[in-house]
mmCIF file of C-alpha atoms in Angstrom:
data_model
loop_
_atom_site.group_PDB
_atom_site.id
_atom_site.type_symbol
_atom_site.label_atom_id
_atom_site.label_comp_id
_atom_site.label_asym_id
_atom_site.label_seq_id
_atom_site.Cartn_x
_atom_site.Cartn_y
_atom_site.Cartn_z
ATOM 1 C CA MET T 1282 118.063 126.593 50.369
ATOM 2 C CA ARG T 1283 114.622 126.376 51.835
ATOM 3 C CA LYS T 1284 113.773 128.864 54.591
ATOM 4 C CA CYS T 1285 114.388 127.598 58.098
ATOM 5 C CA LEU T 1286 111.614 125.973 60.056
ATOM 6 C CA HIS T 1287 109.068 127.608 62.332
ATOM 7 C CA VAL T 1288 108.629 126.186 65.776
ATOM 8 C CA ASP T 1289 105.021 125.189 65.103
ATOM 9 C CA GLN T 1290 106.157 123.078 62.124
ATOM 10 C CA ILE T 1291 108.657 121.306 64.391
ATOM 11 C CA TYR T 1292 106.005 120.517 67.005
ATOM 12 C CA LEU T 1293 103.552 119.301 64.372
ATOM 13 C CA TYR T 1294 106.313 117.078 62.978
ATOM 14 C CA ILE T 1295 107.210 115.674 66.410
ATOM 15 C CA GLU T 1296 103.541 114.928 67.146
ATOM 16 C CA SER T 1297 103.121 113.280 63.702
ATOM 17 C CA GLU T 1298 100.536 115.867 62.738
ATOM 18 C CA LEU T 1299 102.228 116.994 59.523
ATOM 19 C CA PRO T 1300 100.830 115.770 56.183
ATOM 20 C CA PRO T 1301 103.234 113.296 54.489
ATOM 21 C CA GLU T 1302 104.445 115.705 51.798
ATOM 22 C CA GLU T 1303 105.240 118.450 54.335
ATOM 23 C CA LYS T 1304 106.991 115.890 56.536
ATOM 24 C CA GLU T 1305 109.210 114.899 53.627
ATOM 25 C CA ILE T 1306 110.118 118.529 52.905
ATOM 26 C CA LEU T 1307 110.910 119.141 56.571
ATOM 27 C CA GLU T 1308 113.119 116.064 56.849
ATOM 28 C CA SER T 1309 114.942 117.031 53.685
ATOM 29 C CA HIS T 1310 115.609 120.524 55.086
ATOM 30 C CA VAL T 1311 116.699 119.244 58.488
ATOM 31 C CA SER T 1312 119.265 116.935 56.873
ATOM 32 C CA SER T 1313 121.032 119.976 55.438
ATOM 33 C CA CYS T 1314 120.466 122.612 58.145
ATOM 34 C CA SER T 1315 122.277 122.170 61.462
ATOM 35 C CA LYS T 1316 120.357 124.992 63.167
ATOM 36 C CA CYS T 1317 116.998 123.347 62.413
ATOM 37 C CA ARG T 1318 118.422 119.895 63.173
ATOM 38 C CA ASN T 1319 119.408 121.066 66.673
ATOM 39 C CA ALA T 1320 116.078 122.791 67.153
ATOM 40 C CA VAL T 1321 114.199 119.576 66.251
ATOM 41 C CA ALA T 1322 116.433 117.455 68.526
ATOM 42 C CA GLU T 1323 115.881 119.900 71.460
ATOM 43 C CA ARG T 1324 112.165 119.827 71.079
ATOM 44 C CA GLU T 1325 112.024 116.057 70.571
ATOM 45 C CA ARG T 1326 113.759 115.597 73.911
ATOM 46 C CA LEU T 1327 111.427 118.126 75.527
ATOM 47 C CA HIS T 1328 108.463 116.273 74.054
ATOM 48 C CA LYS T 1329 109.757 112.927 75.367
ATOM 49 C CA ALA T 1330 110.141 114.345 78.888
ATOM 50 C CA ILE T 1331 106.666 115.924 78.732
ATOM 51 C CA GLN T 1332 105.108 112.629 77.610
ATOM 52 C CA THR T 1333 106.620 110.867 80.628
ATOM 53 C CA LEU T 1334 105.686 113.366 83.358
ATOM 54 C CA PRO T 1335 104.580 111.506 86.499
ATOM 55 C CA LEU T 1336 100.837 111.189 87.039
ATOM 56 C CA TRP T 1337 98.980 111.918 90.275
ATOM 57 C CA ASP T 1338 97.310 108.871 91.825
ATOM 58 C CA ALA T 1339 93.875 108.718 93.355
ATOM 59 C CA PRO T 1340 94.172 107.961 97.093
ATOM 60 C CA PRO T 1341 92.632 104.654 98.239
ATOM 61 C CA GLY T 1342 88.905 104.942 98.860
ATOM 62 C CA PHE T 1343 88.518 108.169 96.896
ATOM 63 C CA ALA T 1344 85.835 106.808 94.566
ATOM 64 C CA GLU T 1345 83.901 105.452 97.577
ATOM 65 C CA LYS T 1346 84.125 108.843 99.273
ATOM 66 C CA VAL T 1347 82.767 110.533 96.155
ATOM 67 C CA MET T 1348 79.925 108.031 95.928
ATOM 68 C CA ASP T 1349 79.086 108.465 99.631
ATOM 69 C CA SER T 1350 78.823 112.211 99.150
ATOM 70 C CA ILE T 1351 76.405 111.731 96.240
ATOM 71 C CA PHE T 1352 74.479 108.726 97.638
ATOM 72 C CA PRO T 1353 74.443 108.877 101.449
ATOM 73 C CA GLN T 1354 74.345 105.271 102.685
ATOM 74 C CA ARG T 1355 71.151 103.968 104.244
ATOM 75 C CA VAL T 1356 71.642 101.687 107.199
ATOM 76 C CA SER T 1357 70.516 98.160 106.326
ATOM 77 C CA PHE T 1358 67.999 96.280 108.440
ATOM 78 C CA GLY T 1359 70.662 93.753 109.426
ATOM 79 C CA ARG T 1360 72.850 96.556 110.727
ATOM 80 C CA TRP T 1361 69.971 97.935 112.777
ATOM 81 C CA ILE T 1362 69.383 94.518 114.391
ATOM 82 C CA GLY T 1363 73.085 94.071 115.057
ATOM 83 C CA THR T 1364 73.403 97.530 116.592
ATOM 84 C CA THR T 1365 70.300 97.017 118.752
ATOM 85 C CA LEU T 1366 71.496 93.643 120.025
ATOM 86 C CA SER T 1367 74.952 95.080 120.748
ATOM 87 C CA GLY T 1368 73.334 97.892 122.709
ATOM 88 C CA ILE T 1369 71.208 95.476 124.738
ATOM 89 C CA SER T 1370 74.263 93.267 125.426
ATOM 90 C CA ILE T 1371 76.294 96.253 126.636
ATOM 91 C CA ALA T 1372 73.406 97.381 128.857
ATOM 92 C CA CYS T 1373 73.096 93.885 130.367
ATOM 93 C CA LEU T 1374 76.839 93.654 130.927
ATOM 94 C CA THR T 1375 76.832 97.058 132.623
ATOM 95 C CA LEU T 1376 74.019 96.011 134.952
ATOM 96 C CA LEU T 1377 75.828 92.772 135.708
ATOM 97 C CA VAL T 1378 79.026 94.621 136.558
ATOM 98 C CA PHE T 1379 77.043 97.018 138.735
ATOM 99 C CA TYR T 1380 75.434 94.198 140.658
ATOM 100 C CA ILE T 1381 78.741 92.395 141.141
ATOM 101 C CA LEU T 1382 80.443 95.563 142.378
ATOM 102 C CA SER T 1383 77.549 96.188 144.746
ATOM 103 C CA GLY T 1384 78.611 92.982 146.520
ATOM 104 C CA GLN T 1385 75.669 90.774 145.671
ATOM 105 C CA ASN T 1386 76.413 87.157 144.834
ATOM 106 C CA PHE T 1387 75.653 85.564 141.475
ATOM 107 C CA SER T 1388 72.532 83.675 142.404
ATOM 108 C CA ASN T 1389 70.979 86.864 143.860
ATOM 109 C CA ILE T 1390 71.834 88.687 140.691
ATOM 110 C CA PHE T 1391 70.114 86.074 138.514
ATOM 111 C CA ILE T 1392 67.093 85.904 140.827
ATOM 112 C CA SER T 1393 66.591 89.702 140.796
ATOM 113 C CA PHE T 1394 67.155 89.833 137.025
ATOM 114 C CA PHE T 1395 64.498 87.224 136.263
ATOM 115 C CA GLN T 1396 62.120 88.723 138.845
ATOM 116 C CA ASN T 1397 62.416 92.068 137.070
ATOM 117 C CA LEU T 1398 61.989 90.394 133.697
ATOM 118 C CA LEU T 1399 58.848 88.561 134.839
ATOM 119 C CA SER T 1400 57.311 91.684 136.328
ATOM 120 C CA SER T 1401 57.908 93.601 133.079
ATOM 121 C CA MET T 1402 56.395 90.682 131.129
ATOM 122 C CA GLU T 1403 53.323 90.895 133.367
ATOM 123 C CA THR T 1404 52.904 94.582 132.665
ATOM 124 C CA PHE T 1405 53.600 94.181 128.927
ATOM 125 C CA PRO T 1406 50.063 93.012 127.914
ATOM 126 C CA LEU T 1407 48.588 95.946 129.854
ATOM 127 C CA LEU T 1408 50.941 98.343 128.085
ATOM 128 C CA LEU T 1409 50.022 96.809 124.731
ATOM 129 C CA ALA T 1410 46.285 97.213 125.475
ATOM 130 C CA LYS T 1411 46.775 100.848 126.477
ATOM 131 C CA SER T 1412 48.739 101.500 123.284
ATOM 132 C CA PHE T 1413 45.938 100.041 121.150
ATOM 133 C CA LYS T 1414 43.424 102.195 122.995
ATOM 134 C CA LEU T 1415 45.547 105.262 122.290
ATOM 135 C CA ILE T 1416 45.809 104.364 118.597
ATOM 136 C CA PHE T 1417 42.026 103.876 118.504
ATOM 137 C CA LEU T 1418 41.420 107.292 120.111
ATOM 138 C CA LEU T 1419 43.832 108.978 117.669
ATOM 139 C CA SER T 1420 42.091 107.321 114.709
ATOM 140 C CA LYS T 1421 38.714 108.438 116.044
ATOM 141 C CA PHE T 1422 40.048 111.995 116.319
ATOM 142 C CA ALA T 1423 41.446 111.821 112.780
ATOM 143 C CA PHE T 1424 38.114 110.588 111.357
ATOM 144 C CA GLN T 1425 36.268 113.386 113.176
ATOM 145 C CA PHE T 1426 38.710 115.878 111.740
ATOM 146 C CA ILE T 1427 38.154 114.508 108.220
ATOM 147 C CA ALA T 1428 34.366 114.648 108.759
ATOM 148 C CA TYR T 1429 34.560 118.328 109.773
ATOM 149 C CA LEU T 1430 36.813 119.009 106.793
ATOM 150 C CA VAL T 1431 34.299 117.420 104.425
ATOM 151 C CA LYS T 1432 31.464 119.462 106.017
ATOM 152 C CA GLY T 1433 33.530 122.610 105.597
ATOM 153 C CA ILE T 1434 34.228 121.858 101.926
ATOM 154 C CA SER T 1435 30.520 121.168 101.274
ATOM 155 C CA LEU T 1436 29.626 124.500 102.878
ATOM 156 C CA TRP T 1437 32.219 126.254 100.808
ATOM 157 C CA ILE T 1438 30.924 124.602 97.606
ATOM 158 C CA SER T 1439 27.427 125.846 98.404
ATOM 159 C CA ILE T 1440 28.638 129.458 98.933
ATOM 160 C CA VAL T 1441 31.202 129.920 96.180
ATOM 161 C CA SER T 1442 30.209 130.079 92.496
ATOM 162 C CA PRO T 1443 31.200 127.102 90.224
ATOM 163 C CA GLY T 1444 33.526 129.219 88.130
ATOM 164 C CA LEU T 1445 35.413 130.495 91.149
ATOM 165 C CA GLN T 1446 35.519 126.946 92.581
ATOM 166 C CA ILE T 1447 37.275 125.716 89.446
ATOM 167 C CA ILE T 1448 39.799 128.581 89.534
ATOM 168 C CA LEU T 1449 40.556 128.080 93.223
ATOM 169 C CA THR T 1450 40.845 124.286 92.825
ATOM 170 C CA VAL T 1451 43.292 124.659 89.904
ATOM 171 C CA LEU T 1452 45.352 127.170 91.930
ATOM 172 C CA ALA T 1453 45.380 124.856 94.958
ATOM 173 C CA ILE T 1454 46.559 121.908 92.826
ATOM 174 C CA PHE T 1455 49.226 124.094 91.194
ATOM 175 C CA PHE T 1456 50.595 125.385 94.527
ATOM 176 C CA THR T 1457 50.555 121.925 96.105
ATOM 177 C CA ALA T 1458 52.397 120.422 93.122
ATOM 178 C CA SER T 1459 54.941 123.284 93.151
ATOM 179 C CA PHE T 1460 55.493 122.849 96.854
ATOM 180 C CA PHE T 1461 56.149 119.120 96.567
ATOM 181 C CA PHE T 1462 58.327 119.566 93.504
ATOM 182 C CA ALA T 1463 60.400 122.247 95.248
ATOM 183 C CA LEU T 1464 60.655 120.086 98.355
ATOM 184 C CA LYS T 1465 61.822 117.107 96.300
ATOM 185 C CA LYS T 1466 64.375 119.236 94.447
ATOM 186 C CA GLY T 1467 65.567 120.744 97.713
ATOM 187 C CA LEU T 1468 66.046 117.279 99.215
ATOM 188 C CA LEU T 1469 67.849 116.093 96.078
ATOM 189 C CA LEU T 1470 70.214 119.094 96.178
ATOM 190 C CA GLU T 1471 70.831 118.484 99.891
ATOM 191 C CA ASN T 1472 71.778 114.898 99.156
ATOM 192 C CA THR T 1473 74.022 115.727 96.221
ATOM 193 C CA TYR T 1474 75.874 118.657 97.794
ATOM 194 C CA GLU T 1475 76.352 117.134 101.223
ATOM 195 C CA LYS T 1476 80.028 116.208 101.692
ATOM 196 C CA MET X 1424 84.504 98.559 80.466
ATOM 197 C CA LEU X 1425 81.183 99.833 79.193
ATOM 198 C CA ASP X 1426 80.930 102.781 76.847
ATOM 199 C CA ASP X 1427 80.423 106.156 78.622
ATOM 200 C CA LYS X 1428 77.047 106.763 77.023
ATOM 201 C CA LYS X 1429 75.742 103.370 78.147
ATOM 202 C CA LEU X 1430 76.990 104.052 81.672
ATOM 203 C CA ILE X 1431 75.258 107.417 81.716
ATOM 204 C CA ARG X 1432 72.005 105.887 80.475
ATOM 205 C CA GLU X 1433 72.197 103.365 83.313
ATOM 206 C CA ALA X 1434 73.112 106.060 85.841
ATOM 207 C CA LEU X 1435 70.112 108.142 84.760
ATOM 208 C CA LYS X 1436 67.909 105.103 85.340
ATOM 209 C CA GLY X 1437 69.207 105.078 88.895
ATOM 210 C CA SER X 1438 72.165 102.703 88.758
ATOM 211 C CA GLN X 1439 74.723 103.794 91.352
ATOM 212 C CA GLU X 1440 77.167 101.174 90.066
ATOM 213 C CA ALA X 1441 77.137 102.775 86.615
ATOM 214 C CA PHE X 1442 77.999 106.206 88.011
ATOM 215 C CA GLU X 1443 80.670 104.662 90.220
ATOM 216 C CA MET X 1444 82.285 103.212 87.088
ATOM 217 C CA ILE X 1445 82.326 106.717 85.614
ATOM 218 C CA VAL X 1446 83.932 108.058 88.797
ATOM 219 C CA ARG X 1447 86.596 105.340 88.735
ATOM 220 C CA LYS X 1448 87.323 105.947 85.067
ATOM 221 C CA TYR X 1449 87.737 109.718 85.344
ATOM 222 C CA GLN X 1450 89.077 110.255 88.875
ATOM 223 C CA VAL X 1451 92.741 110.091 87.816
ATOM 224 C CA PRO X 1452 92.386 112.322 84.714
ATOM 225 C CA LEU X 1453 90.497 114.936 86.761
ATOM 226 C CA LEU X 1454 92.970 114.742 89.642
ATOM 227 C CA ASN X 1455 95.817 115.268 87.201
ATOM 228 C CA TYR X 1456 94.074 118.206 85.561
ATOM 229 C CA PHE X 1457 93.436 120.002 88.846
ATOM 230 C CA GLY X 1458 96.762 118.899 90.268
ATOM 231 C CA ARG X 1459 98.728 120.424 87.421
ATOM 232 C CA MET X 1460 96.613 123.579 87.459
ATOM 233 C CA ILE X 1461 96.797 124.365 91.181
ATOM 234 C CA ASN X 1462 99.519 122.067 92.597
ATOM 235 C CA ASP X 1463 97.763 121.581 95.951
ATOM 236 C CA ARG X 1464 96.938 117.968 96.841
ATOM 237 C CA GLU X 1465 94.076 118.556 99.299
ATOM 238 C CA LEU X 1466 92.425 121.185 97.170
ATOM 239 C CA THR X 1467 92.788 118.969 94.108
ATOM 240 C CA LEU X 1468 90.900 116.175 95.880
ATOM 241 C CA ASP X 1469 88.150 118.578 96.983
ATOM 242 C CA LEU X 1470 87.711 120.102 93.544
ATOM 243 C CA THR X 1471 87.623 116.691 91.880
ATOM 244 C CA GLN X 1472 84.940 115.498 94.288
ATOM 245 C CA GLU X 1473 82.908 118.666 93.714
ATOM 246 C CA VAL X 1474 83.084 118.194 89.962
ATOM 247 C CA PHE X 1475 81.714 114.655 90.245
ATOM 248 C CA ILE X 1476 78.887 115.935 92.427
ATOM 249 C CA LYS X 1477 78.108 118.692 89.909
ATOM 250 C CA THR X 1478 78.311 116.197 87.067
ATOM 251 C CA TYR X 1479 75.825 113.876 88.723
ATOM 252 C CA SER X 1480 73.400 116.748 89.377
ATOM 253 C CA ALA X 1481 73.656 117.866 85.767
ATOM 254 C CA LEU X 1482 73.712 114.387 84.204
ATOM 255 C CA HIS X 1483 70.166 114.792 82.863
ATOM 256 C CA THR X 1484 71.385 117.766 80.766
ATOM 257 C CA TYR X 1485 74.168 115.787 79.024
ATOM 258 C CA ASP X 1486 73.707 115.598 75.252
ATOM 259 C CA PRO X 1487 75.021 112.260 73.914
ATOM 260 C CA VAL X 1488 75.902 113.972 70.616
ATOM 261 C CA PHE X 1489 79.067 115.166 72.357
ATOM 262 C CA LYS X 1490 81.787 113.089 73.985
ATOM 263 C CA PHE X 1491 81.248 112.666 77.706
ATOM 264 C CA SER X 1492 84.929 113.356 78.495
ATOM 265 C CA THR X 1493 84.820 116.793 76.837
ATOM 266 C CA TRP X 1494 81.558 117.622 78.637
ATOM 267 C CA LEU X 1495 83.052 116.532 81.968
ATOM 268 C CA PHE X 1496 86.170 118.626 81.491
ATOM 269 C CA LYS X 1497 84.097 121.631 80.486
ATOM 270 C CA ILE X 1498 82.419 121.339 83.892
ATOM 271 C CA ALA X 1499 85.852 120.966 85.504
ATOM 272 C CA SER X 1500 87.251 124.023 83.730
ATOM 273 C CA ASN X 1501 84.246 126.170 84.690
ATOM 274 C CA HIS X 1502 84.456 124.903 88.256
ATOM 275 C CA LEU X 1503 88.097 125.939 88.453
ATOM 276 C CA ILE X 1504 87.255 129.400 87.129
ATOM 277 C CA ASP X 1505 84.478 129.715 89.733
ATOM 278 C CA TYR X 1506 86.908 128.665 92.449
ATOM 279 C CA TRP X 1507 89.456 131.264 91.404
ATOM 280 C CA ARG X 1508 86.762 133.926 91.200
ATOM 281 C CA LYS X 1509 85.586 133.122 94.734
ATOM 282 C CA LYS X 1510 89.154 133.321 95.988
ATOM 283 C CA LYS X 1511 89.572 136.526 93.972
ATOM 284 C CA ILE X 1512 92.593 134.998 92.247
ATOM 285 C CA GLU X 1513 93.316 136.434 88.833
ATOM 286 C CA THR X 1514 91.727 134.028 86.436
ATOM 287 C CA PHE X 1515 92.399 133.532 82.795
ATOM 288 C CA SER X 1516 90.318 134.717 79.947
ATOM 289 C CA GLY X 1517 89.106 131.896 77.765
ATOM 290 C CA ASP X 1518 90.120 133.698 74.590
ATOM 291 C CA ARG X 1519 93.423 135.385 75.265
ATOM 292 C CA PRO X 1520 96.399 134.098 77.179
ATOM 293 C CA LYS X 1521 97.517 136.485 79.883
ATOM 294 C CA GLU X 1522 100.930 137.319 78.564
ATOM 295 C CA ASN X 1523 102.672 140.463 77.604
ATOM 296 C CA ASN X 1524 104.803 141.021 74.514
ATOM 297 C CA LYS X 1525 107.994 140.345 76.427
ATOM 298 C CA THR X 1526 107.014 136.775 77.222
ATOM 299 C CA ALA X 1527 105.375 135.964 73.868
ATOM 300 C CA PRO X 1528 107.657 133.429 72.238
ATOM 301 C CA LEU X 1529 109.051 133.876 68.778
ATOM 302 C CA PHE X 1530 107.826 131.191 66.436
ATOM 303 C CA GLN X 1531 110.934 131.400 64.293
ATOM 304 C CA ILE X 1532 113.999 129.662 65.619
ATOM 305 C CA PRO X 1533 116.602 132.271 66.572
ATOM 306 C CA ASP X 1534 120.193 131.901 65.437
ATOM 307 C CA GLY X 1535 122.407 130.511 68.145
ATOM 308 C CA GLU X 1536 119.524 128.993 70.094
ATOM 309 C CA PRO X 1537 121.121 127.385 73.150
ATOM 310 C CA SER X 1538 121.011 123.626 73.388
ATOM 311 C CA VAL X 1539 119.957 123.303 77.015
ATOM 312 C CA ILE X 1540 117.580 120.385 77.076
ATOM 313 C CA LYS X 1541 119.839 117.828 75.373
ATOM 314 C CA LYS X 1542 122.361 118.150 78.211
ATOM 315 C CA MET X 1543 119.887 117.363 81.005
ATOM 316 C CA GLU X 1544 119.102 113.974 82.486
ATOM 317 C CA LEU X 1545 115.520 112.963 81.713
ATOM 318 C CA SER X 1546 114.455 112.826 85.368
ATOM 319 C CA GLU X 1547 115.985 116.259 86.021
ATOM 320 C CA LEU X 1548 114.319 117.568 82.874
ATOM 321 C CA ARG X 1549 110.922 116.310 84.070
ATOM 322 C CA ARG X 1550 111.373 118.007 87.425
ATOM 323 C CA ARG X 1551 112.326 121.278 85.760
ATOM 324 C CA ILE X 1552 109.389 121.046 83.368
ATOM 325 C CA GLU X 1553 107.000 120.672 86.337
ATOM 326 C CA GLU X 1554 108.501 123.778 87.936
ATOM 327 C CA ALA X 1555 108.364 125.719 84.687
ATOM 328 C CA LEU X 1556 104.745 124.662 84.122
ATOM 329 C CA GLU X 1557 103.677 126.569 87.250
ATOM 330 C CA LYS X 1558 105.156 129.754 85.847
ATOM 331 C CA ILE X 1559 103.422 129.914 82.488
ATOM 332 C CA PRO X 1560 100.037 131.674 82.120
ATOM 333 C CA SER X 1561 97.169 129.481 83.335
ATOM 334 C CA SER X 1562 95.285 129.734 80.041
ATOM 335 C CA LEU X 1563 98.244 128.176 78.225
ATOM 336 C CA ARG X 1564 98.898 125.746 81.067
ATOM 337 C CA GLU X 1565 95.352 124.452 80.879
ATOM 338 C CA LEU X 1566 95.617 123.623 77.165
ATOM 339 C CA PHE X 1567 99.052 122.091 77.697
ATOM 340 C CA VAL X 1568 97.716 119.877 80.517
ATOM 341 C CA TRP X 1569 94.769 118.718 78.444
ATOM 342 C CA ARG X 1570 97.038 117.879 75.517
ATOM 343 C CA HIS X 1571 99.992 116.279 77.272
ATOM 344 C CA VAL X 1572 98.670 115.058 80.642
ATOM 345 C CA ASN X 1573 95.056 114.221 79.839
ATOM 346 C CA GLU X 1574 96.004 113.284 76.245
ATOM 347 C CA PHE X 1575 93.072 114.984 74.564
ATOM 348 C CA SER X 1576 93.291 115.545 70.826
ATOM 349 C CA TYR X 1577 93.430 119.126 69.554
ATOM 350 C CA ALA X 1578 89.880 118.735 68.247
ATOM 351 C CA GLU X 1579 88.635 117.629 71.674
ATOM 352 C CA ILE X 1580 90.345 120.564 73.392
ATOM 353 C CA ALA X 1581 88.839 122.896 70.820
ATOM 354 C CA GLU X 1582 85.407 121.452 71.665
ATOM 355 C CA ILE X 1583 85.932 121.921 75.407
ATOM 356 C CA LYS X 1584 87.053 125.530 75.095
ATOM 357 C CA GLY X 1585 84.941 126.512 72.099
ATOM 358 C CA MET X 1586 88.062 127.594 70.196
ATOM 359 C CA PRO X 1587 89.287 126.880 66.674
ATOM 360 C CA VAL X 1588 91.650 123.901 66.429
ATOM 361 C CA GLY X 1589 94.391 126.095 64.959
ATOM 362 C CA THR X 1590 94.256 128.414 67.963
ATOM 363 C CA VAL X 1591 94.504 125.454 70.336
ATOM 364 C CA LYS X 1592 97.577 124.147 68.526
ATOM 365 C CA ASN X 1593 99.226 127.563 68.570
ATOM 366 C CA ARG X 1594 98.579 128.004 72.297
ATOM 367 C CA VAL X 1595 99.947 124.538 73.143
ATOM 368 C CA PHE X 1596 103.093 125.254 71.116
ATOM 369 C CA GLN X 1597 103.387 128.631 72.866
ATOM 370 C CA ALA X 1598 103.167 126.868 76.222
ATOM 371 C CA LYS X 1599 105.944 124.481 75.254
ATOM 372 C CA GLU X 1600 108.154 127.314 74.019
ATOM 373 C CA LEU X 1601 107.588 129.217 77.265
ATOM 374 C CA ILE X 1602 108.542 126.091 79.226
ATOM 375 C CA ARG X 1603 111.653 125.732 77.092
ATOM 376 C CA LYS X 1604 112.581 129.367 77.719
ATOM 377 C CA GLU X 1605 112.090 128.855 81.487
ATOM 378 C CA LEU X 1606 114.455 125.883 81.295
ATOM 379 C CA GLU X 1607 116.990 128.030 79.435
ATOM 380 C CA LYS X 1608 116.667 130.781 82.053
ATOM 381 C CA ASN X 1609 117.273 128.417 84.955
ATOM 382 C CA SER X 1610 120.087 126.372 83.406
#
């Protein structure tokens, strides 16, 4: 009689991993050996239970949560408008409630509201003009700064030898590129590791 | 559903939808892997999320010569090891199961082997198997989970762990024998 089976042969048989000729030999042995027959039956039942173990489910919204942690959502323009309008509406409602509670009647409330609105509309063009003047002054300052920078570079070019200029320029480009690359990588890591 | 490699190509071009499809495809397998390894729901969710984040960061290093699923689970396995190291929990060696000679199963069927499993109801048997699974060495448990929960082939598991296929098979059979012995002990 053929030697009894090893456990690994039984598992290979159950998982249909045995070559056909070995499978035939095993089945022939099992038909005549009760010990091996029981061993195969035990492990077949174990295998069946293992194959039907319950699976864990993903909770609802899990994929979205993962995606949000990798790609933080940017607020859309529409949402910005909606939020701004909601804020203005709440502010107006609050003022309205305040006026009503202060005992003023409705017509007074509307009159004072529109008076305030008109006075702010009157001052708006002046504000706009002052803002443009400020922008103009800042631009003038920026151009002056650039002009001084250019003068400084020209002076530097006249002092420093051409060879040294090339070396220093290459180093400056290298450090600037490294800085921006590191900054970009740092921002990318921040975005991907933020939970 | 698109092929993994096509999805990754799209994701690398910047398509968030492509990576989301990858997340949806592999969230359950990863949850089940971590769930069976640590049996803690909240931690399982955290670890799964972290693996997806790591995967996305490392997506540019993926070599399409290999299957994406095996690459992903390699990241998952290493992440679990890192987690255990940080918590100073005894981790498993990739090459040797942490077992002593007393628990090493015999690969020959002993005479008079008790017939315990045949008598149990299937639902009861499943419950007992889940309990027994927590007691076997984690190195064996990991291979068992990949084979019977994640349904990887032996060749795929061998690729993930960098082990010969024969060793993987032996370790999975060892795990099953240890589970069977736990069931015998508790019957």
